[in-house]
Amino acid sequence: MAAIEPRSNGIAAPKIRIDKARKRFVQKNGASVEAIRELTFDVAANEYVAIVGPTGAGKSVLFDCLLGLKTLDSGKIEIDGQSIGNFIKDGKGRITRIFQEDRLLPWLSATDNVALGLQIRGVPEKERRDIARKWLADVGLRDFVDALPSELSGGMRQRTNIARAFATNPEIILLDEAFSALDEITAARLRGDFLELAHHQKMTFVIVTHSIEEAIFLGTRILVFGAPARVVREIAVPPGAAENRALVDEIRDDIRSWIAASGRDASRE
Amino acid sequence: MWSLKVLLPFATIAILWQAASLFFPPYLFPGLQLIFANVVKILTTWDLLSGGLITWGRLIMAVAVALVIGIPIGLAMGLSRGVDDFVRPIVKFIMGVPALNWVIIVVIWFSNVELRIAVVLIMLCVPITVFCVYDGVRSIDRKLTDMVQSFGANRMQTIRLLLWPYVKASAFTATKLNVGNAVRTVIVAELVGAPFGIGRELDLAKNVFDMPMVLAWTLIMVGMAFVMTLVIEQTEHVVLRWRGSNHGRD
């Protein structure tokens, strides 16, 4: 198997660079919880990175930091060599996130939901609605442009969610367990569609998932996180690995053993 | 079937009332024909009808002004803990003052009758609007806020794109509650020295034990509240189309 050691700033000109990131929270009861510990990894441009790890490994907190919604206690996050703050300030929507739940605004039509990111960026109404309709057509919802979220099925809503993320023409998409709330058939179809769109748009994406099969299908590289968030294992996924049953089993067993080991480490700390 | 369900309780009360009118004098239980004759008299006599319309205008004004004052206060309380901590005790205090006390206070404070009535109604309606809007803002799903902000929305965009639709829904609830409140209170306010309005007409009817007229005005007031609520609900149905008739139900 193509397993490699965790890389610290190992890519010459990475799209995303996370260097010795640390983040702690103080809970309401006053207890301090460490969410991210000395996290270091790079993501190359057009790379697809899947992050797997135990629940509570700070993966969603990492995404919040990547979107500038939370700040690190120490360490740094850079995109294209810029600090995350400057990168976001330069242009809204260059990095976006697809959540586990569709998080559509219930009072907006599918078109207006997809156009939301563009509206926030100040794109004129006609232009943003045209873009939104084009993306809805691309995700197979041409006939549902005026439908309210309550009139769409779960799969349709998640397609709308994906269209909304792509509509802002982002350079980076963060997928936060984006397919986990769907039935397996719908999820499989959407994963395939998403991969095709990401490839077509020459996009970089990072997906957080609890499904090792999904990580193998979508990722060109898998990062196994321990808790608190830190890379404990890094696996390069060869092309077509998802179709190779034996390789999938091997990677799955490897990841599980690392997650179990990191859990034991965490419990001893 | 639906209309029968609605009509049956009213029909029962009407039959019992009519039966009582056979055994009691008209100043206690006037017959239905006498009451409806007075309703027709009110609706066809401009002097009387104009009094009703003045009261109706006062109601609409109070409910509208309560929205204009209450929405920004509720919004600010929902968005800022500091504002919430400072304003909440004041709004609670105002809410705790009985309507009659407000009437007495405004009689001492103001000589203008319209101002007296307006202040009483607004003081009763604003706190309800404030707390409805506050609850609306606080009930917004944190996940939606995260989603909007992950697209880079600033504070004003978050308010406009996310909070405002919730505030609108809360404002409709507040308006419906305020209509009921204002209808119950406006008469008390008008009784204190208003030269025009239903309160004045009721006061005159009371002085001569004109029970049919009192009941006719009562029916008209209920009708006013019904029409106002109906208009609000229809507007709500259009503005909040996304909620649908089964919103929140299984």
Short mmCIF file of C-alpha atoms in Angstrom, two decimals:
data_model
loop_
_atom_site.label_atom_id
_atom_site.label_comp_id
_atom_site.label_asym_id
_atom_site.label_seq_id
_atom_site.Cartn_x
_atom_site.Cartn_y
_atom_site.Cartn_z
CA MET A 1 0.00 0.00 0.00
CA ALA A 2 1.14 3.53 -0.78
CA ALA A 3 1.39 4.84 2.75
CA ILE A 4 3.71 7.71 3.50
CA GLU A 5 4.79 9.61 6.59
CA PRO A 6 2.98 12.85 7.53
CA ARG A 7 4.47 15.77 5.67
CA SER A 8 5.32 19.04 7.29
CA ASN A 9 5.27 21.74 4.63
CA GLY A 10 6.26 19.04 2.17
CA ILE A 11 4.71 20.57 -0.97
CA ALA A 12 6.73 23.29 -2.68
CA ALA A 13 3.83 25.70 -3.41
CA PRO A 14 0.81 24.31 -1.59
CA LYS A 15 -2.73 25.57 -2.09
CA ILE A 16 -3.39 25.14 1.63
CA ARG A 17 -0.68 25.11 4.29
CA ILE A 18 -1.51 24.35 7.90
CA ASP A 19 1.50 24.71 10.15
CA LYS A 20 1.66 23.74 13.84
CA ALA A 21 -1.96 24.81 14.35
CA ARG A 22 -3.31 24.77 17.89
CA LYS A 23 -6.80 25.53 19.15
CA ARG A 24 -8.32 25.16 22.61
CA PHE A 25 -11.84 25.88 23.85
CA VAL A 26 -13.08 26.80 27.28
CA GLN A 27 -16.37 25.03 27.93
CA LYS A 28 -19.26 26.54 29.88
CA ASN A 29 -18.18 24.59 32.97
CA GLY A 30 -14.76 26.22 32.75
CA ALA A 31 -12.94 23.12 31.51
CA SER A 32 -10.40 23.66 28.74
CA VAL A 33 -10.64 21.30 25.76
CA GLU A 34 -7.95 20.91 23.15
CA ALA A 35 -9.47 20.67 19.66
CA ILE A 36 -6.37 20.97 17.45
CA ARG A 37 -2.84 20.00 18.47
CA GLU A 38 0.28 20.83 16.46
CA LEU A 39 -1.61 20.10 13.24
CA THR A 40 0.59 20.31 10.19
CA PHE A 41 -0.23 19.34 6.63
CA ASP A 42 -0.28 20.73 3.10
CA VAL A 43 -2.80 20.39 0.30
CA ALA A 44 -1.61 20.85 -3.27
CA ALA A 45 -3.65 22.70 -5.89
CA ASN A 46 -6.28 20.43 -7.52
CA GLU A 47 -5.66 17.81 -4.86
CA TYR A 48 -8.52 15.92 -3.22
CA VAL A 49 -7.78 15.27 0.46
CA ALA A 50 -10.00 13.14 2.66
CA ILE A 51 -9.78 13.41 6.44
CA VAL A 52 -10.97 10.54 8.58
CA GLY A 53 -10.78 10.22 12.34
CA PRO A 54 -12.72 9.62 15.51
CA THR A 55 -15.69 11.78 16.51
CA GLY A 56 -14.58 14.90 18.33
CA ALA A 57 -11.22 15.03 16.57
CA GLY A 58 -11.66 18.74 15.83
CA LYS A 59 -12.26 18.29 12.12
CA SER A 60 -15.19 20.71 11.94
CA VAL A 61 -13.24 23.22 14.06
CA LEU A 62 -10.46 23.00 11.50
CA PHE A 63 -12.98 23.85 8.76
CA ASP A 64 -14.22 26.82 10.80
CA CYS A 65 -10.61 28.03 11.02
CA LEU A 66 -10.11 27.48 7.28
CA LEU A 67 -13.15 29.69 6.63
CA GLY A 68 -11.93 32.36 9.03
CA LEU A 69 -14.91 31.81 11.33
CA LYS A 70 -12.57 30.84 14.19
CA THR A 71 -8.98 31.85 14.83
CA LEU A 72 -6.11 29.60 15.91
CA ASP A 73 -4.44 30.00 19.29
CA SER A 74 -1.08 29.48 17.60
CA GLY A 75 0.35 28.23 14.33
CA LYS A 76 -0.84 29.40 10.95
CA ILE A 77 -3.11 28.64 8.05
CA GLU A 78 -2.10 29.92 4.62
CA ILE A 79 -3.82 29.66 1.26
CA ASP A 80 -1.75 30.44 -1.81
CA GLY A 81 0.89 31.80 0.55
CA GLN A 82 -1.55 34.33 2.07
CA SER A 83 -2.80 34.26 5.65
CA ILE A 84 -6.36 32.93 5.78
CA GLY A 85 -7.67 36.37 6.85
CA ASN A 86 -6.16 38.09 3.81
CA PHE A 87 -7.26 35.31 1.46
CA ILE A 88 -10.91 35.64 2.54
CA LYS A 89 -10.73 39.45 2.54
CA ASP A 90 -9.50 39.34 -1.06
CA GLY A 91 -12.68 37.72 -2.31
CA LYS A 92 -15.74 36.21 -0.64
CA GLY A 93 -16.62 32.74 -1.82
CA ARG A 94 -13.10 31.67 -2.91
CA ILE A 95 -13.32 28.99 -0.26
CA THR A 96 -16.67 27.45 0.59
CA ARG A 97 -18.16 24.63 2.57
CA ILE A 98 -20.74 21.94 1.95
CA PHE A 99 -22.34 20.85 5.19
CA GLN A 100 -23.73 17.48 6.22
CA GLU A 101 -27.24 18.95 6.31
CA ASP A 102 -28.32 20.93 3.28
CA ARG A 103 -28.77 24.17 5.30
CA LEU A 104 -30.95 25.71 2.62
CA LEU A 105 -32.93 28.79 3.60
CA PRO A 106 -36.54 27.54 3.68
CA TRP A 107 -38.06 30.79 2.34
CA LEU A 108 -35.89 30.91 -0.78
CA SER A 109 -36.47 29.02 -4.02
CA ALA A 110 -33.80 26.57 -5.20
CA THR A 111 -32.51 29.29 -7.55
CA ASP A 112 -32.25 31.91 -4.82
CA ASN A 113 -30.61 29.43 -2.45
CA VAL A 114 -27.97 28.59 -5.05
CA ALA A 115 -27.52 32.30 -5.74
CA LEU A 116 -27.03 33.12 -2.05
CA GLY A 117 -23.21 33.07 -2.09
CA LEU A 118 -23.24 35.26 -5.19
CA GLN A 119 -25.69 37.65 -3.56
CA ILE A 120 -23.33 37.97 -0.59
CA ARG A 121 -20.54 38.77 -3.06
CA GLY A 122 -22.70 41.52 -4.56
CA VAL A 123 -23.35 39.91 -7.97
CA PRO A 124 -26.35 41.63 -9.69
CA GLU A 125 -29.65 39.79 -9.42
CA LYS A 126 -30.10 38.77 -13.05
CA GLU A 127 -26.54 37.54 -13.39
CA ARG A 128 -26.61 35.53 -10.16
CA ARG A 129 -29.95 33.95 -10.99
CA ASP A 130 -28.67 32.94 -14.43
CA ILE A 131 -25.60 31.36 -12.85
CA ALA A 132 -27.75 29.62 -10.24
CA ARG A 133 -30.10 28.17 -12.89
CA LYS A 134 -27.12 26.90 -14.88
CA TRP A 135 -25.73 25.12 -11.82
CA LEU A 136 -29.12 23.69 -10.91
CA ALA A 137 -29.31 22.29 -14.44
CA ASP A 138 -25.81 20.87 -14.04
CA VAL A 139 -26.81 18.96 -10.90
CA GLY A 140 -29.98 17.65 -12.58
CA LEU A 141 -32.52 20.07 -11.11
CA ARG A 142 -33.47 22.00 -14.25
CA ASP A 143 -37.17 21.41 -13.56
CA PHE A 144 -37.01 22.50 -9.92
CA VAL A 145 -35.52 25.99 -10.15
CA ASP A 146 -38.56 27.61 -8.52
CA ALA A 147 -39.19 24.90 -5.93
CA LEU A 148 -38.91 25.68 -2.23
CA PRO A 149 -36.63 23.39 -0.16
CA SER A 150 -39.71 21.84 1.45
CA GLU A 151 -40.81 20.71 -2.02
CA LEU A 152 -37.53 18.88 -2.71
CA SER A 153 -36.39 15.41 -1.61
CA GLY A 154 -33.32 14.96 0.60
CA GLY A 155 -31.14 14.11 -2.39
CA MET A 156 -32.44 17.11 -4.35
CA ARG A 157 -31.76 19.40 -1.43
CA GLN A 158 -28.19 18.14 -1.17
CA ARG A 159 -27.78 18.63 -4.94
CA THR A 160 -28.96 22.22 -4.44
CA ASN A 161 -26.44 22.54 -1.62
CA ILE A 162 -23.66 21.32 -3.92
CA ALA A 163 -24.81 23.67 -6.69
CA ARG A 164 -24.72 26.55 -4.18
CA ALA A 165 -21.11 25.75 -3.32
CA PHE A 166 -20.03 25.53 -6.97
CA ALA A 167 -21.97 28.64 -8.03
CA THR A 168 -19.48 30.97 -6.34
CA ASN A 169 -16.75 29.38 -8.46
CA PRO A 170 -14.61 28.65 -5.41
CA GLU A 171 -10.99 27.58 -5.56
CA ILE A 172 -11.41 25.33 -2.56
CA ILE A 173 -14.42 23.37 -1.31
CA LEU A 174 -14.59 21.96 2.20
CA LEU A 175 -17.01 19.04 2.49
CA ASP A 176 -18.16 18.45 6.05
CA GLU A 177 -19.61 14.90 5.94
CA ALA A 178 -21.52 16.19 2.94
CA PHE A 179 -23.02 12.86 1.85
CA SER A 180 -23.52 11.14 5.20
CA ALA A 181 -27.16 12.16 5.68
CA LEU A 182 -28.23 10.57 2.38
CA ASP A 183 -29.24 7.02 1.54
CA GLU A 184 -26.37 5.04 0.03
CA ILE A 185 -27.71 5.00 -3.55
CA THR A 186 -28.25 8.77 -3.63
CA ALA A 187 -24.93 9.38 -1.86
CA ALA A 188 -23.04 7.21 -4.38
CA ARG A 189 -24.62 9.04 -7.31
CA LEU A 190 -23.89 12.44 -5.78
CA ARG A 191 -20.28 11.52 -4.97
CA GLY A 192 -19.76 10.61 -8.62
CA ASP A 193 -21.40 13.83 -9.81
CA PHE A 194 -19.43 15.88 -7.33
CA LEU A 195 -16.12 14.33 -8.40
CA GLU A 196 -16.90 15.05 -12.03
CA LEU A 197 -17.75 18.68 -11.28
CA ALA A 198 -14.65 19.14 -9.11
CA HIS A 199 -12.48 17.68 -11.87
CA HIS A 200 -14.15 19.82 -14.51
CA GLN A 201 -13.79 23.00 -12.42
CA LYS A 202 -10.16 22.17 -11.53
CA MET A 203 -10.98 22.51 -7.89
CA THR A 204 -9.17 21.64 -4.67
CA PHE A 205 -11.26 19.99 -2.03
CA VAL A 206 -10.92 18.64 1.48
CA ILE A 207 -13.57 16.26 2.74
CA VAL A 208 -14.17 15.23 6.31
CA THR A 209 -15.91 11.87 6.44
CA HIS A 210 -16.56 8.94 8.73
CA SER A 211 -16.83 6.60 5.76
CA ILE A 212 -13.49 5.09 4.80
CA GLU A 213 -14.99 3.90 1.48
CA GLU A 214 -16.03 7.48 0.72
CA ALA A 215 -12.53 8.73 1.61
CA ILE A 216 -11.01 6.20 -0.80
CA PHE A 217 -13.51 7.03 -3.56
CA LEU A 218 -13.13 10.81 -3.34
CA GLY A 219 -9.63 11.37 -1.99
CA THR A 220 -6.32 11.25 -3.76
CA ARG A 221 -4.82 11.32 -0.30
CA ILE A 222 -6.25 10.32 3.06
CA LEU A 223 -5.22 11.95 6.33
CA VAL A 224 -6.03 9.95 9.44
CA PHE A 225 -6.63 12.29 12.36
CA GLY A 226 -6.22 11.51 16.03
CA ALA A 227 -8.05 13.37 18.76
CA PRO A 228 -7.26 16.27 19.31
CA ALA A 229 -6.85 17.01 15.61
CA ARG A 230 -3.41 15.97 14.40
CA VAL A 231 -2.28 13.82 11.52
CA VAL A 232 -1.38 10.33 12.72
CA ARG A 233 -1.27 8.64 9.33
CA GLU A 234 -1.19 9.71 5.72
CA ILE A 235 -2.13 7.45 2.83
CA ALA A 236 -1.75 8.18 -0.87
CA VAL A 237 -4.69 6.62 -2.71
CA PRO A 238 -3.73 5.16 -6.08
CA PRO A 239 -6.10 5.87 -9.00
CA GLY A 240 -8.94 3.34 -9.22
CA ALA A 241 -8.38 2.15 -5.64
CA ALA A 242 -12.13 2.27 -4.94
CA GLU A 243 -12.70 -0.51 -7.49
CA ASN A 244 -10.02 -2.75 -5.99
CA ARG A 245 -11.79 -4.62 -3.19
CA ALA A 246 -8.63 -6.04 -1.67
CA LEU A 247 -6.94 -2.62 -1.59
CA VAL A 248 -10.02 -1.01 -0.06
CA ASP A 249 -10.02 -3.66 2.68
CA GLU A 250 -6.32 -3.15 3.28
CA ILE A 251 -6.63 0.64 3.57
CA ARG A 252 -9.70 0.29 5.78
CA ASP A 253 -7.92 -2.07 8.19
CA ASP A 254 -4.90 0.20 8.24
CA ILE A 255 -6.97 3.31 9.01
CA ARG A 256 -9.00 1.53 11.68
CA SER A 257 -5.87 0.33 13.44
CA TRP A 258 -4.44 3.87 13.45
CA ILE A 259 -7.69 5.39 14.72
CA ALA A 260 -7.88 2.76 17.47
CA ALA A 261 -4.23 3.38 18.40
CA SER A 262 -4.69 7.16 18.48
CA GLY A 263 -7.78 6.68 20.67
CA ARG A 264 -5.69 4.63 23.12
CA ASP A 265 -3.02 7.34 23.06
CA ALA A 266 -5.61 10.03 23.70
CA SER A 267 -7.12 8.13 26.61
CA ARG A 268 -3.68 7.83 28.22
CA GLU A 269 -3.01 11.58 27.93
CA MET B 1 -69.22 20.19 7.31
CA TRP B 2 -66.61 22.78 8.30
CA SER B 3 -69.15 25.63 8.34
CA LEU B 4 -71.53 23.52 10.45
CA LYS B 5 -68.75 22.93 12.99
CA VAL B 6 -68.11 26.66 13.23
CA LEU B 7 -71.76 27.69 13.27
CA LEU B 8 -73.08 25.12 15.74
CA PRO B 9 -71.70 26.68 18.96
CA PHE B 10 -72.81 30.17 17.87
CA ALA B 11 -76.24 28.91 16.88
CA THR B 12 -76.62 27.23 20.28
CA ILE B 13 -75.73 30.45 22.12
CA ALA B 14 -78.12 32.46 19.89
CA ILE B 15 -81.01 30.06 20.60
CA LEU B 16 -80.35 30.16 24.35
CA TRP B 17 -80.09 33.98 24.25
CA GLN B 18 -83.31 34.30 22.30
CA ALA B 19 -85.04 31.99 24.78
CA ALA B 20 -83.75 34.10 27.69
CA SER B 21 -85.07 37.25 25.99
CA LEU B 22 -88.60 35.83 26.32
CA PHE B 23 -88.30 35.78 30.12
CA PHE B 24 -86.19 38.90 30.86
CA PRO B 25 -86.65 42.61 30.09
CA PRO B 26 -84.77 44.01 27.00
CA TYR B 27 -82.27 45.96 29.16
CA LEU B 28 -80.99 42.58 30.44
CA PHE B 29 -81.51 40.17 27.52
CA PRO B 30 -82.72 41.98 24.39
CA GLY B 31 -83.99 39.79 21.54
CA LEU B 32 -81.66 39.05 18.62
CA GLN B 33 -83.85 41.09 16.23
CA LEU B 34 -83.39 44.14 18.46
CA ILE B 35 -79.61 43.69 18.59
CA PHE B 36 -79.32 43.25 14.82
CA ALA B 37 -81.58 46.24 14.24
CA ASN B 38 -79.04 48.29 16.22
CA VAL B 39 -76.14 46.81 14.22
CA VAL B 40 -77.92 47.92 11.03
CA LYS B 41 -78.58 51.33 12.59
CA ILE B 42 -74.87 51.75 13.38
CA LEU B 43 -73.79 50.67 9.91
CA THR B 44 -76.27 53.00 8.18
CA THR B 45 -75.96 56.08 10.41
CA TRP B 46 -72.84 58.07 9.59
CA ASP B 47 -72.57 59.68 13.06
CA LEU B 48 -72.42 56.23 14.65
CA LEU B 49 -70.42 54.52 11.92
CA SER B 50 -67.79 57.29 11.93
CA GLY B 51 -67.29 56.68 15.68
CA GLY B 52 -66.60 53.02 14.90
CA LEU B 53 -64.21 53.89 12.11
CA ILE B 54 -62.31 56.30 14.36
CA THR B 55 -61.80 53.51 16.89
CA TRP B 56 -60.73 51.18 14.11
CA GLY B 57 -58.22 53.76 12.89
CA ARG B 58 -56.81 54.09 16.41
CA LEU B 59 -56.39 50.29 16.58
CA ILE B 60 -54.59 50.11 13.26
CA MET B 61 -52.34 53.02 14.15
CA ALA B 62 -51.39 51.51 17.52
CA VAL B 63 -50.59 48.10 16.06
CA ALA B 64 -48.52 49.66 13.26
CA VAL B 65 -46.58 51.99 15.56
CA ALA B 66 -45.92 49.08 17.92
CA LEU B 67 -44.25 47.26 15.02
CA VAL B 68 -42.14 50.28 14.08
CA ILE B 69 -40.94 50.72 17.67
CA GLY B 70 -40.86 47.07 18.75
CA ILE B 71 -39.03 45.44 15.83
CA PRO B 72 -35.74 47.39 16.16
CA ILE B 73 -35.76 46.98 19.94
CA GLY B 74 -36.42 43.22 19.73
CA LEU B 75 -33.81 42.85 17.00
CA ALA B 76 -31.19 44.76 19.01
CA MET B 77 -31.95 42.67 22.12
CA GLY B 78 -31.64 39.45 20.11
CA LEU B 79 -28.32 40.50 18.62
CA SER B 80 -26.65 42.10 21.62
CA ARG B 81 -26.42 40.71 25.12
CA GLY B 82 -25.60 44.20 26.39
CA VAL B 83 -28.77 45.69 24.91
CA ASP B 84 -30.76 42.68 26.14
CA ASP B 85 -29.46 43.10 29.71
CA PHE B 86 -30.24 46.83 29.70
CA VAL B 87 -33.60 46.90 27.89
CA ARG B 88 -35.24 43.67 29.11
CA PRO B 89 -36.02 44.91 32.68
CA ILE B 90 -37.53 48.13 31.28
CA VAL B 91 -39.75 46.27 28.78
CA LYS B 92 -40.80 43.80 31.50
CA PHE B 93 -41.68 46.70 33.79
CA ILE B 94 -43.81 48.36 31.11
CA MET B 95 -45.48 45.02 30.39
CA GLY B 96 -46.39 44.66 34.06
CA VAL B 97 -48.31 47.95 34.25
CA PRO B 98 -52.08 47.31 33.96
CA ALA B 99 -53.95 49.05 31.14
CA LEU B 100 -56.13 51.03 33.55
CA ASN B 101 -53.04 52.42 35.30
CA TRP B 102 -51.76 53.65 31.93
CA VAL B 103 -55.11 55.32 31.31
CA ILE B 104 -54.87 57.22 34.61
CA ILE B 105 -51.22 58.14 33.99
CA VAL B 106 -51.89 59.53 30.50
CA VAL B 107 -54.91 61.51 31.69
CA ILE B 108 -52.60 63.30 34.13
CA TRP B 109 -49.75 63.60 31.61
CA PHE B 110 -51.53 64.70 28.44
CA SER B 111 -54.43 66.97 27.60
CA ASN B 112 -54.71 65.73 23.98
CA VAL B 113 -57.22 62.88 23.82
CA GLU B 114 -55.73 61.21 20.74
CA LEU B 115 -52.30 61.26 22.34
CA ARG B 116 -53.68 59.69 25.51
CA ILE B 117 -55.30 56.82 23.62
CA ALA B 118 -52.28 56.30 21.38
CA VAL B 119 -49.84 56.16 24.31
CA VAL B 120 -51.98 53.65 26.22
CA LEU B 121 -52.32 51.33 23.20
CA ILE B 122 -48.68 51.63 22.19
CA MET B 123 -47.46 50.94 25.73
CA LEU B 124 -49.51 47.75 25.71
CA CYS B 125 -48.52 46.60 22.22
CA VAL B 126 -44.79 47.41 22.09
CA PRO B 127 -43.60 44.92 24.75
CA ILE B 128 -45.42 42.06 22.97
CA THR B 129 -43.76 43.01 19.67
CA VAL B 130 -40.36 43.30 21.35
CA PHE B 131 -40.50 39.85 22.92
CA CYS B 132 -41.94 38.16 19.79
CA VAL B 133 -39.14 39.59 17.63
CA TYR B 134 -36.53 38.79 20.28
CA ASP B 135 -37.70 35.16 20.42
CA GLY B 136 -37.67 35.02 16.61
CA VAL B 137 -34.07 36.20 16.43
CA ARG B 138 -32.94 33.88 19.22
CA SER B 139 -34.67 30.88 17.61
CA ILE B 140 -32.59 31.11 14.42
CA ASP B 141 -30.75 27.88 13.77
CA ARG B 142 -27.05 28.43 14.52
CA LYS B 143 -26.25 26.15 11.58
CA LEU B 144 -27.90 28.58 9.18
CA THR B 145 -25.89 31.45 10.64
CA ASP B 146 -22.69 29.40 10.13
CA MET B 147 -23.74 28.66 6.55
CA VAL B 148 -24.38 32.30 5.66
CA GLN B 149 -21.13 33.40 7.32
CA SER B 150 -19.16 30.65 5.58
CA PHE B 151 -20.03 32.48 2.33
CA GLY B 152 -18.44 35.58 3.84
CA ALA B 153 -21.62 37.42 4.87
CA ASN B 154 -20.97 40.46 7.06
CA ARG B 155 -23.22 41.44 9.96
CA MET B 156 -25.61 43.54 7.88
CA GLN B 157 -25.92 40.81 5.23
CA THR B 158 -26.58 38.23 7.95
CA ILE B 159 -29.36 40.44 9.33
CA ARG B 160 -30.88 41.12 5.91
CA LEU B 161 -30.63 37.63 4.42
CA LEU B 162 -31.15 35.46 7.48
CA LEU B 163 -32.62 37.37 10.42
CA TRP B 164 -35.14 39.52 8.60
CA PRO B 165 -37.33 36.61 7.35
CA TYR B 166 -37.50 35.29 10.93
CA VAL B 167 -38.29 38.79 12.21
CA LYS B 168 -41.13 39.06 9.67
CA ALA B 169 -42.63 35.79 10.93
CA SER B 170 -42.39 37.03 14.54
CA ALA B 171 -43.88 40.38 13.58
CA PHE B 172 -47.00 38.65 12.25
CA THR B 173 -47.41 36.75 15.50
CA ALA B 174 -46.96 39.97 17.48
CA THR B 175 -49.49 41.79 15.30
CA LYS B 176 -52.14 39.13 15.80
CA LEU B 177 -51.62 39.20 19.57
CA ASN B 178 -51.65 43.01 19.57
CA VAL B 179 -54.97 43.19 17.70
CA GLY B 180 -56.64 41.20 20.48
CA ASN B 181 -54.89 43.27 23.12
CA ALA B 182 -55.66 46.60 21.51
CA VAL B 183 -59.36 45.77 20.93
CA ARG B 184 -59.73 44.92 24.62
CA THR B 185 -57.95 48.09 25.73
CA VAL B 186 -59.07 50.77 23.31
CA ILE B 187 -62.54 51.05 24.87
CA VAL B 188 -61.08 51.61 28.32
CA ALA B 189 -58.85 54.32 26.88
CA GLU B 190 -61.73 55.92 24.96
CA LEU B 191 -64.03 55.91 27.97
CA VAL B 192 -61.75 58.49 29.55
CA GLY B 193 -62.87 61.63 27.82
CA ALA B 194 -62.75 60.72 24.13
CA PRO B 195 -65.40 62.79 22.26
CA PHE B 196 -65.56 60.24 19.41
CA GLY B 197 -65.26 56.50 19.14
CA ILE B 198 -66.91 53.30 20.27
CA GLY B 199 -65.90 53.92 23.89
CA ARG B 200 -67.86 57.17 23.84
CA GLU B 201 -70.89 55.48 22.22
CA LEU B 202 -70.80 52.67 24.77
CA ASP B 203 -70.64 55.21 27.58
CA LEU B 204 -73.75 56.94 26.20
CA ALA B 205 -75.58 53.63 25.79
CA LYS B 206 -74.64 52.60 29.33
CA ASN B 207 -76.10 55.81 30.76
CA VAL B 208 -79.56 55.00 29.35
CA PHE B 209 -79.40 51.20 29.91
CA ASP B 210 -79.49 50.69 26.12
CA MET B 211 -78.38 47.06 26.18
CA PRO B 212 -79.25 46.34 22.49
CA MET B 213 -76.89 49.17 21.45
CA VAL B 214 -74.15 47.96 23.84
CA LEU B 215 -74.38 44.47 22.35
CA ALA B 216 -74.51 45.83 18.80
CA TRP B 217 -71.25 47.74 19.39
CA THR B 218 -69.77 44.64 21.00
CA LEU B 219 -70.58 42.61 17.88
CA ILE B 220 -69.07 45.30 15.69
CA MET B 221 -65.87 45.34 17.77
CA VAL B 222 -65.57 41.56 17.52
CA GLY B 223 -66.17 41.92 13.77
CA MET B 224 -63.39 44.54 13.57
CA ALA B 225 -60.93 42.24 15.35
CA PHE B 226 -62.03 39.37 13.11
CA VAL B 227 -61.49 41.38 9.91
CA MET B 228 -58.09 42.66 11.10
CA THR B 229 -56.94 39.17 12.04
CA LEU B 230 -58.20 37.82 8.71
CA VAL B 231 -56.27 40.48 6.76
CA ILE B 232 -53.12 39.79 8.81
CA GLU B 233 -53.46 36.03 8.29
CA GLN B 234 -53.99 36.40 4.55
CA THR B 235 -50.96 38.70 4.27
CA GLU B 236 -48.97 36.27 6.40
CA HIS B 237 -50.03 33.43 4.10
CA VAL B 238 -48.61 35.30 1.11
CA VAL B 239 -45.46 36.71 2.75
CA LEU B 240 -44.59 33.49 4.59
CA ARG B 241 -45.63 31.14 1.77
CA TRP B 242 -42.57 29.00 2.51
CA ARG B 243 -43.97 27.93 5.88
CA GLY B 244 -47.01 26.31 4.28
CA SER B 245 -50.16 25.41 6.17
CA ASN B 246 -48.55 22.34 7.72
CA HIS B 247 -45.32 24.00 8.87
CA GLY B 248 -44.15 22.41 12.12
CA ARG B 249 -46.78 19.68 12.00
CA ASP B 250 -46.16 15.97 11.45
#
